[in-house]
Amino acid sequence: MWLAGIGIIIYGFKVIPWKNIGTGVPNRSIYVERNNTPFLPDWTTDFVFTKINGAREAAGFSKIKTSEKLNQVALGRLAVILTENDYEGKITGLTRETAVRNAGYEANLIGDLVLTNYFKTKDPADEWMTNEINKGTLLHPDFHDAGIAIKNDQDKVSVYIIMVSPRKVVTIPKKIIWGGPDLWTEVNKRRVELGVNPLKQKEELCTIASIRLNELLELGKLDGHAGFVPVLNRSDLKWISEKYNLSEFLAQGYASAAETVQAWENALGHKALLSGGEYVWGCIYAQSTFAVAIAAY
């Protein structure tokens, strides 16, 4: 019976659609189906934030508020913690800093609070207050925004909370006002004009595009595709290159999405992104004039 029960739990956890869970769900909870066994009430977002903000107010600090972008960050971080035991992000590469940056959130300071397999009958704030590092995070005066992910089990719960201090940005006239969505629109527009099908977006291709864009931004220049194959050969991503035939298209330094598309069209080997009818799926990430397009069939 124990083996059967464990098998059900593991199967249920594997099929959880992590990327879609939580969208539009106020309680921000992850559920695992159980047999008809009585279980303690589920923890909810409101419950956890009431505990956090109660502790902060008691210490004389302002309440924190939730952010949809940070909720998605929390879901991703909780996923790698529970499935890969990757608390720091060293195994998967999804550190809290990388996750926040990939979500498009500009943060000056980042902290997190974690509970795994924690009994629902206990108080999360009391637990965090017993550890000096967690206490410092819980009561840090600069934290204003937060995201949360919760996975409820029968009598235990796992919680991940990301807390950030927004980066203060000096308002100056922006010369670069285009990004990935603009470039995606321009690429598909040009493909239709050239008589081929528009690309359909695939989430797994977006994962590769996001990682590659992050690498180029940190490098500060294009790498001539040197980092493309190493990303495809990562153990957690290798299945993507085994499933699809993939191509990468890079650009940097153009003032608009339209100029980037024109540059690709005029470059030998890059025009295939716009005129290649063999490509069916794709994804584009762009920031600060750096652009990464992944196309596949």
PDB file of C-alpha atoms in Angstrom:
ATOM      1  CA  MET A   1       0.000   0.000   0.000  1.00  0.00           C
ATOM      2  CA  TRP A   2       2.823   2.426   0.828  1.00  0.00           C
ATOM      3  CA  LEU A   3       4.435   1.883  -2.595  1.00  0.00           C
ATOM      4  CA  ALA A   4       1.133   2.439  -4.347  1.00  0.00           C
ATOM      5  CA  GLY A   5       0.524   5.624  -2.391  1.00  0.00           C
ATOM      6  CA  ILE A   6       3.959   6.994  -3.153  1.00  0.00           C
ATOM      7  CA  GLY A   7       3.529   6.154  -6.808  1.00  0.00           C
ATOM      8  CA  ILE A   8       0.296   8.130  -6.949  1.00  0.00           C
ATOM      9  CA  ILE A   9       1.914  11.139  -5.303  1.00  0.00           C
ATOM     10  CA  ILE A  10       4.935  11.089  -7.614  1.00  0.00           C
ATOM     11  CA  TYR A  11       2.769  10.680 -10.696  1.00  0.00           C
ATOM     12  CA  GLY A  12       0.497  13.518  -9.636  1.00  0.00           C
ATOM     13  CA  PHE A  13       3.459  15.785  -9.036  1.00  0.00           C
ATOM     14  CA  LYS A  14       5.079  14.997 -12.393  1.00  0.00           C
ATOM     15  CA  VAL A  15       2.002  15.931 -14.362  1.00  0.00           C
ATOM     16  CA  ILE A  16       1.487  19.267 -12.635  1.00  0.00           C
ATOM     17  CA  PRO A  17       1.474  21.946 -15.398  1.00  0.00           C
ATOM     18  CA  TRP A  18       3.911  24.187 -13.527  1.00  0.00           C
ATOM     19  CA  LYS A  19       4.040  26.894 -16.161  1.00  0.00           C
ATOM     20  CA  ASN A  20       0.292  27.364 -16.215  1.00  0.00           C
ATOM     21  CA  ILE A  21      -0.567  26.862 -12.572  1.00  0.00           C
ATOM     22  CA  GLY A  22      -1.511  29.968 -10.646  1.00  0.00           C
ATOM     23  CA  THR A  23      -2.552  32.206 -13.528  1.00  0.00           C
ATOM     24  CA  GLY A  24      -5.630  34.031 -12.340  1.00  0.00           C
ATOM     25  CA  VAL A  25      -5.968  31.888  -9.211  1.00  0.00           C
ATOM     26  CA  PRO A  26      -6.226  34.117  -6.132  1.00  0.00           C
ATOM     27  CA  ASN A  27      -4.962  31.513  -3.651  1.00  0.00           C
ATOM     28  CA  ARG A  28      -1.856  30.777  -5.721  1.00  0.00           C
ATOM     29  CA  SER A  29      -1.837  27.146  -4.638  1.00  0.00           C
ATOM     30  CA  ILE A  30      -0.570  23.956  -6.184  1.00  0.00           C
ATOM     31  CA  TYR A  31      -2.651  20.867  -5.501  1.00  0.00           C
ATOM     32  CA  VAL A  32      -1.835  17.202  -5.605  1.00  0.00           C
ATOM     33  CA  GLU A  33      -4.764  14.825  -5.975  1.00  0.00           C
ATOM     34  CA  ARG A  34      -5.236  12.436  -3.052  1.00  0.00           C
ATOM     35  CA  ASN A  35      -7.390   9.448  -2.316  1.00  0.00           C
ATOM     36  CA  ASN A  36     -10.369  10.221  -0.144  1.00  0.00           C
ATOM     37  CA  THR A  37      -8.224  10.748   2.933  1.00  0.00           C
ATOM     38  CA  PRO A  38      -9.079  13.562   5.370  1.00  0.00           C
ATOM     39  CA  PHE A  39      -6.522  16.359   5.265  1.00  0.00           C
ATOM     40  CA  LEU A  40      -5.909  19.653   7.040  1.00  0.00           C
ATOM     41  CA  PRO A  41      -7.185  22.889   5.451  1.00  0.00           C
ATOM     42  CA  ASP A  42      -4.976  24.163   2.661  1.00  0.00           C
ATOM     43  CA  TRP A  43      -2.733  27.153   3.175  1.00  0.00           C
ATOM     44  CA  THR A  44      -3.638  30.079   0.954  1.00  0.00           C
ATOM     45  CA  THR A  45      -1.881  33.209  -0.232  1.00  0.00           C
ATOM     46  CA  ASP A  46      -3.993  35.331   2.115  1.00  0.00           C
ATOM     47  CA  PHE A  47      -3.110  33.126   5.084  1.00  0.00           C
ATOM     48  CA  VAL A  48       0.640  33.270   4.478  1.00  0.00           C
ATOM     49  CA  PHE A  49       0.736  37.000   3.735  1.00  0.00           C
ATOM     50  CA  THR A  50      -1.356  37.739   6.815  1.00  0.00           C
ATOM     51  CA  LYS A  51       1.333  35.998   8.870  1.00  0.00           C
ATOM     52  CA  ILE A  52       4.160  37.824   7.091  1.00  0.00           C
ATOM     53  CA  ASN A  53       2.597  41.267   7.232  1.00  0.00           C
ATOM     54  CA  GLY A  54       1.546  40.726  10.835  1.00  0.00           C
ATOM     55  CA  ALA A  55       5.177  40.111  11.777  1.00  0.00           C
ATOM     56  CA  ARG A  56       6.355  43.103   9.733  1.00  0.00           C
ATOM     57  CA  GLU A  57       3.788  45.481  11.215  1.00  0.00           C
ATOM     58  CA  ALA A  58       4.595  44.280  14.726  1.00  0.00           C
ATOM     59  CA  ALA A  59       8.231  45.205  14.051  1.00  0.00           C
ATOM     60  CA  GLY A  60       7.247  48.613  12.690  1.00  0.00           C
ATOM     61  CA  PHE A  61       7.713  47.911   8.963  1.00  0.00           C
ATOM     62  CA  SER A  62       5.350  48.359   6.037  1.00  0.00           C
ATOM     63  CA  LYS A  63       3.333  45.539   4.509  1.00  0.00           C
ATOM     64  CA  ILE A  64       4.492  43.816   1.360  1.00  0.00           C
ATOM     65  CA  LYS A  65       2.225  43.403  -1.650  1.00  0.00           C
ATOM     66  CA  THR A  66       2.022  40.696  -4.285  1.00  0.00           C
ATOM     67  CA  SER A  67       3.153  41.062  -7.883  1.00  0.00           C
ATOM     68  CA  GLU A  68       1.939  38.849 -10.741  1.00  0.00           C
ATOM     69  CA  LYS A  69       5.429  38.763 -12.260  1.00  0.00           C
ATOM     70  CA  LEU A  70       6.914  37.694  -8.938  1.00  0.00           C
ATOM     71  CA  ASN A  71       4.207  35.052  -8.446  1.00  0.00           C
ATOM     72  CA  GLN A  72       5.445  33.424 -11.651  1.00  0.00           C
ATOM     73  CA  VAL A  73       9.020  33.672 -10.359  1.00  0.00           C
ATOM     74  CA  ALA A  74       7.974  31.934  -7.122  1.00  0.00           C
ATOM     75  CA  LEU A  75       6.250  29.126  -9.029  1.00  0.00           C
ATOM     76  CA  GLY A  76       9.373  28.446 -11.062  1.00  0.00           C
ATOM     77  CA  ARG A  77      11.671  28.518  -8.035  1.00  0.00           C
ATOM     78  CA  LEU A  78       9.423  26.224  -5.982  1.00  0.00           C
ATOM     79  CA  ALA A  79       9.302  23.799  -8.900  1.00  0.00           C
ATOM     80  CA  VAL A  80      13.089  23.406  -9.110  1.00  0.00           C
ATOM     81  CA  ILE A  81      13.398  23.163  -5.334  1.00  0.00           C
ATOM     82  CA  LEU A  82      10.873  20.350  -5.046  1.00  0.00           C
ATOM     83  CA  THR A  83      11.770  18.440  -8.212  1.00  0.00           C
ATOM     84  CA  GLU A  84      15.554  18.974  -8.309  1.00  0.00           C
ATOM     85  CA  ASN A  85      16.309  19.861  -4.670  1.00  0.00           C
ATOM     86  CA  ASP A  86      17.903  22.959  -6.198  1.00  0.00           C
ATOM     87  CA  TYR A  87      17.579  25.551  -3.462  1.00  0.00           C
ATOM     88  CA  GLU A  88      20.252  27.904  -4.804  1.00  0.00           C
ATOM     89  CA  GLY A  89      19.667  27.364  -8.530  1.00  0.00           C
ATOM     90  CA  LYS A  90      23.121  25.880  -9.142  1.00  0.00           C
ATOM     91  CA  ILE A  91      21.753  22.709 -10.762  1.00  0.00           C
ATOM     92  CA  THR A  92      19.163  24.209 -13.106  1.00  0.00           C
ATOM     93  CA  GLY A  93      20.652  27.682 -13.428  1.00  0.00           C
ATOM     94  CA  LEU A  94      17.397  29.195 -12.178  1.00  0.00           C
ATOM     95  CA  THR A  95      18.754  31.273  -9.311  1.00  0.00           C
ATOM     96  CA  ARG A  96      16.423  33.754  -7.692  1.00  0.00           C
ATOM     97  CA  GLU A  97      18.292  36.596  -9.396  1.00  0.00           C
ATOM     98  CA  THR A  98      18.026  34.974 -12.830  1.00  0.00           C
ATOM     99  CA  ALA A  99      14.351  34.142 -12.307  1.00  0.00           C
ATOM    100  CA  VAL A 100      13.529  37.725 -11.315  1.00  0.00           C
ATOM    101  CA  ARG A 101      15.505  39.161 -14.219  1.00  0.00           C
ATOM    102  CA  ASN A 102      13.904  36.777 -16.736  1.00  0.00           C
ATOM    103  CA  ALA A 103      10.484  37.892 -15.528  1.00  0.00           C
ATOM    104  CA  GLY A 104      11.350  41.444 -16.563  1.00  0.00           C
ATOM    105  CA  TYR A 105      11.420  42.753 -12.996  1.00  0.00           C
ATOM    106  CA  GLU A 106      14.033  45.348 -12.106  1.00  0.00           C
ATOM    107  CA  ALA A 107      15.152  44.600  -8.544  1.00  0.00           C
ATOM    108  CA  ASN A 108      17.675  46.353  -6.341  1.00  0.00           C
ATOM    109  CA  LEU A 109      17.616  43.725  -3.581  1.00  0.00           C
ATOM    110  CA  ILE A 110      16.261  40.160  -3.562  1.00  0.00           C
ATOM    111  CA  GLY A 111      15.480  37.766  -0.711  1.00  0.00           C
ATOM    112  CA  ASP A 112      13.465  34.596  -0.301  1.00  0.00           C
ATOM    113  CA  LEU A 113      11.732  32.502   2.346  1.00  0.00           C
ATOM    114  CA  VAL A 114      11.273  28.764   1.976  1.00  0.00           C
ATOM    115  CA  LEU A 115       9.431  26.006   3.808  1.00  0.00           C
ATOM    116  CA  THR A 116       9.349  22.435   2.541  1.00  0.00           C
ATOM    117  CA  ASN A 117       7.300  19.580   3.996  1.00  0.00           C
ATOM    118  CA  TYR A 118       6.223  21.882   6.808  1.00  0.00           C
ATOM    119  CA  PHE A 119       3.368  20.851   9.072  1.00  0.00           C
ATOM    120  CA  LYS A 120       0.253  22.915   8.367  1.00  0.00           C
ATOM    121  CA  THR A 121      -0.506  23.221  12.081  1.00  0.00           C
ATOM    122  CA  LYS A 122       2.593  25.373  12.644  1.00  0.00           C
ATOM    123  CA  ASP A 123       3.028  29.128  12.155  1.00  0.00           C
ATOM    124  CA  PRO A 124       5.306  30.059   9.200  1.00  0.00           C
ATOM    125  CA  ALA A 125       6.247  33.463  10.623  1.00  0.00           C
ATOM    126  CA  ASP A 126       7.297  31.885  13.934  1.00  0.00           C
ATOM    127  CA  GLU A 127       9.479  29.422  12.018  1.00  0.00           C
ATOM    128  CA  TRP A 128      11.214  32.151  10.009  1.00  0.00           C
ATOM    129  CA  MET A 129      11.732  34.305  13.090  1.00  0.00           C
ATOM    130  CA  THR A 130      13.826  31.573  14.749  1.00  0.00           C
ATOM    131  CA  ASN A 131      16.553  31.883  12.097  1.00  0.00           C
ATOM    132  CA  GLU A 132      18.547  35.130  11.899  1.00  0.00           C
ATOM    133  CA  ILE A 133      18.900  35.076   8.103  1.00  0.00           C
ATOM    134  CA  ASN A 134      15.211  34.361   7.528  1.00  0.00           C
ATOM    135  CA  LYS A 135      14.264  36.912  10.170  1.00  0.00           C
ATOM    136  CA  GLY A 136      16.373  39.532   8.397  1.00  0.00           C
ATOM    137  CA  THR A 137      14.580  38.752   5.142  1.00  0.00           C
ATOM    138  CA  LEU A 138      11.127  38.701   6.708  1.00  0.00           C
ATOM    139  CA  LEU A 139      11.626  42.078   8.413  1.00  0.00           C
ATOM    140  CA  HIS A 140      13.826  43.844   5.862  1.00  0.00           C
ATOM    141  CA  PRO A 141      12.556  47.419   5.575  1.00  0.00           C
ATOM    142  CA  ASP A 142      13.376  47.769   1.865  1.00  0.00           C
ATOM    143  CA  PHE A 143      11.223  44.881   0.655  1.00  0.00           C
ATOM    144  CA  HIS A 144       7.931  46.048  -0.843  1.00  0.00           C
ATOM    145  CA  ASP A 145       6.920  43.512  -3.513  1.00  0.00           C
ATOM    146  CA  ALA A 146       6.657  39.745  -3.259  1.00  0.00           C
ATOM    147  CA  GLY A 147       5.549  36.611  -5.074  1.00  0.00           C
ATOM    148  CA  ILE A 148       4.355  33.348  -3.560  1.00  0.00           C
ATOM    149  CA  ALA A 149       3.849  29.721  -4.578  1.00  0.00           C
ATOM    150  CA  ILE A 150       2.219  27.107  -2.359  1.00  0.00           C
ATOM    151  CA  LYS A 151       2.039  23.327  -2.717  1.00  0.00           C
ATOM    152  CA  ASN A 152      -0.441  21.764  -0.305  1.00  0.00           C
ATOM    153  CA  ASP A 153      -0.229  18.111   0.704  1.00  0.00           C
ATOM    154  CA  GLN A 154      -2.358  16.185   3.182  1.00  0.00           C
ATOM    155  CA  ASP A 155      -0.903  17.454   6.443  1.00  0.00           C
ATOM    156  CA  LYS A 156       2.164  19.310   5.172  1.00  0.00           C
ATOM    157  CA  VAL A 157       2.842  22.249   2.904  1.00  0.00           C
ATOM    158  CA  SER A 158       5.718  23.688   0.881  1.00  0.00           C
ATOM    159  CA  VAL A 159       5.975  27.445   0.383  1.00  0.00           C
ATOM    160  CA  TYR A 160       8.312  29.693  -1.578  1.00  0.00           C
ATOM    161  CA  ILE A 161       8.234  33.477  -1.247  1.00  0.00           C
ATOM    162  CA  ILE A 162      10.396  35.843  -3.275  1.00  0.00           C
ATOM    163  CA  MET A 163      10.768  39.347  -1.788  1.00  0.00           C
ATOM    164  CA  VAL A 164      12.306  42.273  -3.638  1.00  0.00           C
ATOM    165  CA  SER A 165      13.163  45.903  -3.410  1.00  0.00           C
ATOM    166  CA  PRO A 166      12.337  47.593  -6.747  1.00  0.00           C
ATOM    167  CA  ARG A 167      15.224  49.276  -8.487  1.00  0.00           C
ATOM    168  CA  LYS A 168      14.903  53.033  -8.605  1.00  0.00           C
ATOM    169  CA  VAL A 169      15.119  54.021 -12.234  1.00  0.00           C
ATOM    170  CA  VAL A 170      15.979  57.573 -13.227  1.00  0.00           C
ATOM    171  CA  THR A 171      13.491  58.721 -15.818  1.00  0.00           C
ATOM    172  CA  ILE A 172      15.320  59.688 -18.992  1.00  0.00           C
ATOM    173  CA  PRO A 173      14.223  59.764 -22.620  1.00  0.00           C
ATOM    174  CA  LYS A 174      14.370  56.251 -23.990  1.00  0.00           C
ATOM    175  CA  LYS A 175      15.883  55.682 -27.392  1.00  0.00           C
ATOM    176  CA  ILE A 176      15.181  51.960 -27.431  1.00  0.00           C
ATOM    177  CA  ILE A 177      11.461  51.319 -27.055  1.00  0.00           C
ATOM    178  CA  TRP A 178      11.084  47.925 -28.704  1.00  0.00           C
ATOM    179  CA  GLY A 179      11.370  44.414 -27.297  1.00  0.00           C
ATOM    180  CA  GLY A 180      10.634  40.784 -27.963  1.00  0.00           C
ATOM    181  CA  PRO A 181       6.881  41.081 -28.651  1.00  0.00           C
ATOM    182  CA  ASP A 182       7.501  43.865 -31.192  1.00  0.00           C
ATOM    183  CA  LEU A 183      10.156  41.839 -32.963  1.00  0.00           C
ATOM    184  CA  TRP A 184       7.952  38.718 -32.964  1.00  0.00           C
ATOM    185  CA  THR A 185       5.187  40.699 -34.666  1.00  0.00           C
ATOM    186  CA  GLU A 186       7.570  42.141 -37.276  1.00  0.00           C
ATOM    187  CA  VAL A 187       9.108  38.733 -38.071  1.00  0.00           C
ATOM    188  CA  ASN A 188       5.730  37.076 -38.632  1.00  0.00           C
ATOM    189  CA  LYS A 189       4.509  40.049 -40.625  1.00  0.00           C
ATOM    190  CA  ARG A 190       7.488  39.766 -42.958  1.00  0.00           C
ATOM    191  CA  ARG A 191       7.115  35.985 -43.263  1.00  0.00           C
ATOM    192  CA  VAL A 192       3.536  36.423 -44.457  1.00  0.00           C
ATOM    193  CA  GLU A 193       4.658  39.105 -46.906  1.00  0.00           C
ATOM    194  CA  LEU A 194       7.231  36.670 -48.284  1.00  0.00           C
ATOM    195  CA  GLY A 195       4.566  33.996 -48.726  1.00  0.00           C
ATOM    196  CA  VAL A 196       5.372  31.620 -45.871  1.00  0.00           C
ATOM    197  CA  ASN A 197       3.507  30.686 -42.725  1.00  0.00           C
ATOM    198  CA  PRO A 198       3.797  32.756 -39.526  1.00  0.00           C
ATOM    199  CA  LEU A 199       5.632  31.016 -36.701  1.00  0.00           C
ATOM    200  CA  LYS A 200       3.712  29.510 -33.798  1.00  0.00           C
ATOM    201  CA  GLN A 201       5.170  30.055 -30.340  1.00  0.00           C
ATOM    202  CA  LYS A 202       6.442  27.112 -28.260  1.00  0.00           C
ATOM    203  CA  GLU A 203       7.245  27.516 -24.552  1.00  0.00           C
ATOM    204  CA  GLU A 204      10.268  25.209 -24.674  1.00  0.00           C
ATOM    205  CA  LEU A 205      11.776  27.352 -27.418  1.00  0.00           C
ATOM    206  CA  CYS A 206      11.157  30.413 -25.257  1.00  0.00           C
ATOM    207  CA  THR A 207      13.177  28.764 -22.485  1.00  0.00           C
ATOM    208  CA  ILE A 208      16.169  28.518 -24.815  1.00  0.00           C
ATOM    209  CA  ALA A 209      15.682  32.063 -26.145  1.00  0.00           C
ATOM    210  CA  SER A 210      15.495  33.435 -22.598  1.00  0.00           C
ATOM    211  CA  ILE A 211      18.673  31.665 -21.491  1.00  0.00           C
ATOM    212  CA  ARG A 212      20.573  32.759 -24.591  1.00  0.00           C
ATOM    213  CA  LEU A 213      19.450  36.380 -24.248  1.00  0.00           C
ATOM    214  CA  ASN A 214      20.574  36.391 -20.638  1.00  0.00           C
ATOM    215  CA  GLU A 215      23.988  35.051 -21.680  1.00  0.00           C
ATOM    216  CA  LEU A 216      24.421  37.744 -24.338  1.00  0.00           C
ATOM    217  CA  LEU A 217      23.338  40.526 -21.973  1.00  0.00           C
ATOM    218  CA  GLU A 218      25.899  39.380 -19.404  1.00  0.00           C
ATOM    219  CA  LEU A 219      28.577  39.077 -22.095  1.00  0.00           C
ATOM    220  CA  GLY A 220      27.705  42.499 -23.492  1.00  0.00           C
ATOM    221  CA  LYS A 221      28.107  41.398 -27.102  1.00  0.00           C
ATOM    222  CA  LEU A 222      27.077  38.716 -29.590  1.00  0.00           C
ATOM    223  CA  ASP A 223      28.959  35.440 -29.213  1.00  0.00           C
ATOM    224  CA  GLY A 224      28.696  34.148 -32.770  1.00  0.00           C
ATOM    225  CA  HIS A 225      26.354  31.377 -31.560  1.00  0.00           C
ATOM    226  CA  ALA A 226      29.129  29.916 -29.382  1.00  0.00           C
ATOM    227  CA  GLY A 227      26.740  29.405 -26.486  1.00  0.00           C
ATOM    228  CA  PHE A 228      23.898  27.857 -28.487  1.00  0.00           C
ATOM    229  CA  VAL A 229      25.042  24.210 -28.589  1.00  0.00           C
ATOM    230  CA  PRO A 230      26.104  24.147 -24.898  1.00  0.00           C
ATOM    231  CA  VAL A 231      22.606  25.263 -23.926  1.00  0.00           C
ATOM    232  CA  LEU A 232      21.020  22.586 -26.121  1.00  0.00           C
ATOM    233  CA  ASN A 233      23.287  19.957 -24.559  1.00  0.00           C
ATOM    234  CA  ARG A 234      22.250  20.770 -20.997  1.00  0.00           C
ATOM    235  CA  SER A 235      20.789  17.666 -19.375  1.00  0.00           C
ATOM    236  CA  ASP A 236      17.515  19.414 -18.554  1.00  0.00           C
ATOM    237  CA  LEU A 237      17.126  20.862 -22.061  1.00  0.00           C
ATOM    238  CA  LYS A 238      18.576  18.170 -24.311  1.00  0.00           C
ATOM    239  CA  TRP A 239      15.127  16.707 -24.966  1.00  0.00           C
ATOM    240  CA  ILE A 240      14.218  19.872 -26.885  1.00  0.00           C
ATOM    241  CA  SER A 241      16.954  19.451 -29.499  1.00  0.00           C
ATOM    242  CA  GLU A 242      16.076  15.767 -29.738  1.00  0.00           C
ATOM    243  CA  LYS A 243      12.456  16.663 -30.498  1.00  0.00           C
ATOM    244  CA  TYR A 244      12.990  19.591 -32.913  1.00  0.00           C
ATOM    245  CA  ASN A 245      15.426  20.791 -35.547  1.00  0.00           C
ATOM    246  CA  LEU A 246      16.487  24.141 -34.128  1.00  0.00           C
ATOM    247  CA  SER A 247      18.119  27.271 -35.552  1.00  0.00           C
ATOM    248  CA  GLU A 248      19.261  30.417 -33.737  1.00  0.00           C
ATOM    249  CA  PHE A 249      19.267  33.958 -35.158  1.00  0.00           C
ATOM    250  CA  LEU A 250      21.006  36.799 -33.304  1.00  0.00           C
ATOM    251  CA  ALA A 251      21.081  40.573 -33.682  1.00  0.00           C
ATOM    252  CA  GLN A 252      22.247  43.576 -31.700  1.00  0.00           C
ATOM    253  CA  GLY A 253      22.339  47.338 -31.968  1.00  0.00           C
ATOM    254  CA  TYR A 254      19.332  48.209 -34.150  1.00  0.00           C
ATOM    255  CA  ALA A 255      17.041  51.091 -33.263  1.00  0.00           C
ATOM    256  CA  SER A 256      13.759  49.282 -33.933  1.00  0.00           C
ATOM    257  CA  ALA A 257      12.229  45.877 -34.444  1.00  0.00           C
ATOM    258  CA  ALA A 258      11.675  46.692 -38.128  1.00  0.00           C
ATOM    259  CA  GLU A 259      15.368  47.540 -38.600  1.00  0.00           C
ATOM    260  CA  THR A 260      16.353  44.273 -36.928  1.00  0.00           C
ATOM    261  CA  VAL A 261      14.132  42.308 -39.321  1.00  0.00           C
ATOM    262  CA  GLN A 262      15.612  44.209 -42.271  1.00  0.00           C
ATOM    263  CA  ALA A 263      19.132  43.398 -41.066  1.00  0.00           C
ATOM    264  CA  TRP A 264      18.276  39.697 -40.833  1.00  0.00           C
ATOM    265  CA  GLU A 265      16.771  39.766 -44.312  1.00  0.00           C
ATOM    266  CA  ASN A 266      19.931  41.314 -45.741  1.00  0.00           C
ATOM    267  CA  ALA A 267      22.312  38.919 -43.981  1.00  0.00           C
ATOM    268  CA  LEU A 268      23.287  35.648 -45.637  1.00  0.00           C
ATOM    269  CA  GLY A 269      22.062  32.739 -43.549  1.00  0.00           C
ATOM    270  CA  HIS A 270      19.666  34.849 -41.490  1.00  0.00           C
ATOM    271  CA  LYS A 271      17.026  35.442 -44.154  1.00  0.00           C
ATOM    272  CA  ALA A 272      15.810  31.877 -43.592  1.00  0.00           C
ATOM    273  CA  LEU A 273      14.116  33.095 -40.417  1.00  0.00           C
ATOM    274  CA  LEU A 274      11.878  35.254 -42.611  1.00  0.00           C
ATOM    275  CA  SER A 275      11.528  33.181 -45.761  1.00  0.00           C
ATOM    276  CA  GLY A 276      12.081  29.622 -44.554  1.00  0.00           C
ATOM    277  CA  GLY A 277       8.787  27.802 -45.017  1.00  0.00           C
ATOM    278  CA  GLU A 278      10.193  24.741 -43.235  1.00  0.00           C
ATOM    279  CA  TYR A 279      10.068  26.516 -39.879  1.00  0.00           C
ATOM    280  CA  VAL A 280       6.819  25.954 -37.997  1.00  0.00           C
ATOM    281  CA  TRP A 281       7.504  27.072 -34.424  1.00  0.00           C
ATOM    282  CA  GLY A 282       9.568  29.777 -32.817  1.00  0.00           C
ATOM    283  CA  CYS A 283      10.127  32.216 -29.987  1.00  0.00           C
ATOM    284  CA  ILE A 284      11.867  35.588 -29.763  1.00  0.00           C
ATOM    285  CA  TYR A 285      13.366  37.387 -26.781  1.00  0.00           C
ATOM    286  CA  ALA A 286      14.846  40.871 -27.053  1.00  0.00           C
ATOM    287  CA  GLN A 287      16.156  43.509 -24.664  1.00  0.00           C
ATOM    288  CA  SER A 288      18.443  46.543 -24.962  1.00  0.00           C
ATOM    289  CA  THR A 289      18.754  45.960 -28.760  1.00  0.00           C
ATOM    290  CA  PHE A 290      19.973  42.372 -28.202  1.00  0.00           C
ATOM    291  CA  ALA A 291      17.681  39.891 -29.971  1.00  0.00           C
ATOM    292  CA  VAL A 292      17.521  36.099 -29.959  1.00  0.00           C
ATOM    293  CA  ALA A 293      15.163  34.238 -32.279  1.00  0.00           C
ATOM    294  CA  ILE A 294      14.774  30.471 -32.074  1.00  0.00           C
ATOM    295  CA  ALA A 295      13.023  28.746 -35.006  1.00  0.00           C
ATOM    296  CA  ALA A 296      12.219  25.052 -35.294  1.00  0.00           C
ATOM    297  CA  TYR A 297      10.499  22.351 -37.275  1.00  0.00           C
TER     298      TYR A 297
END
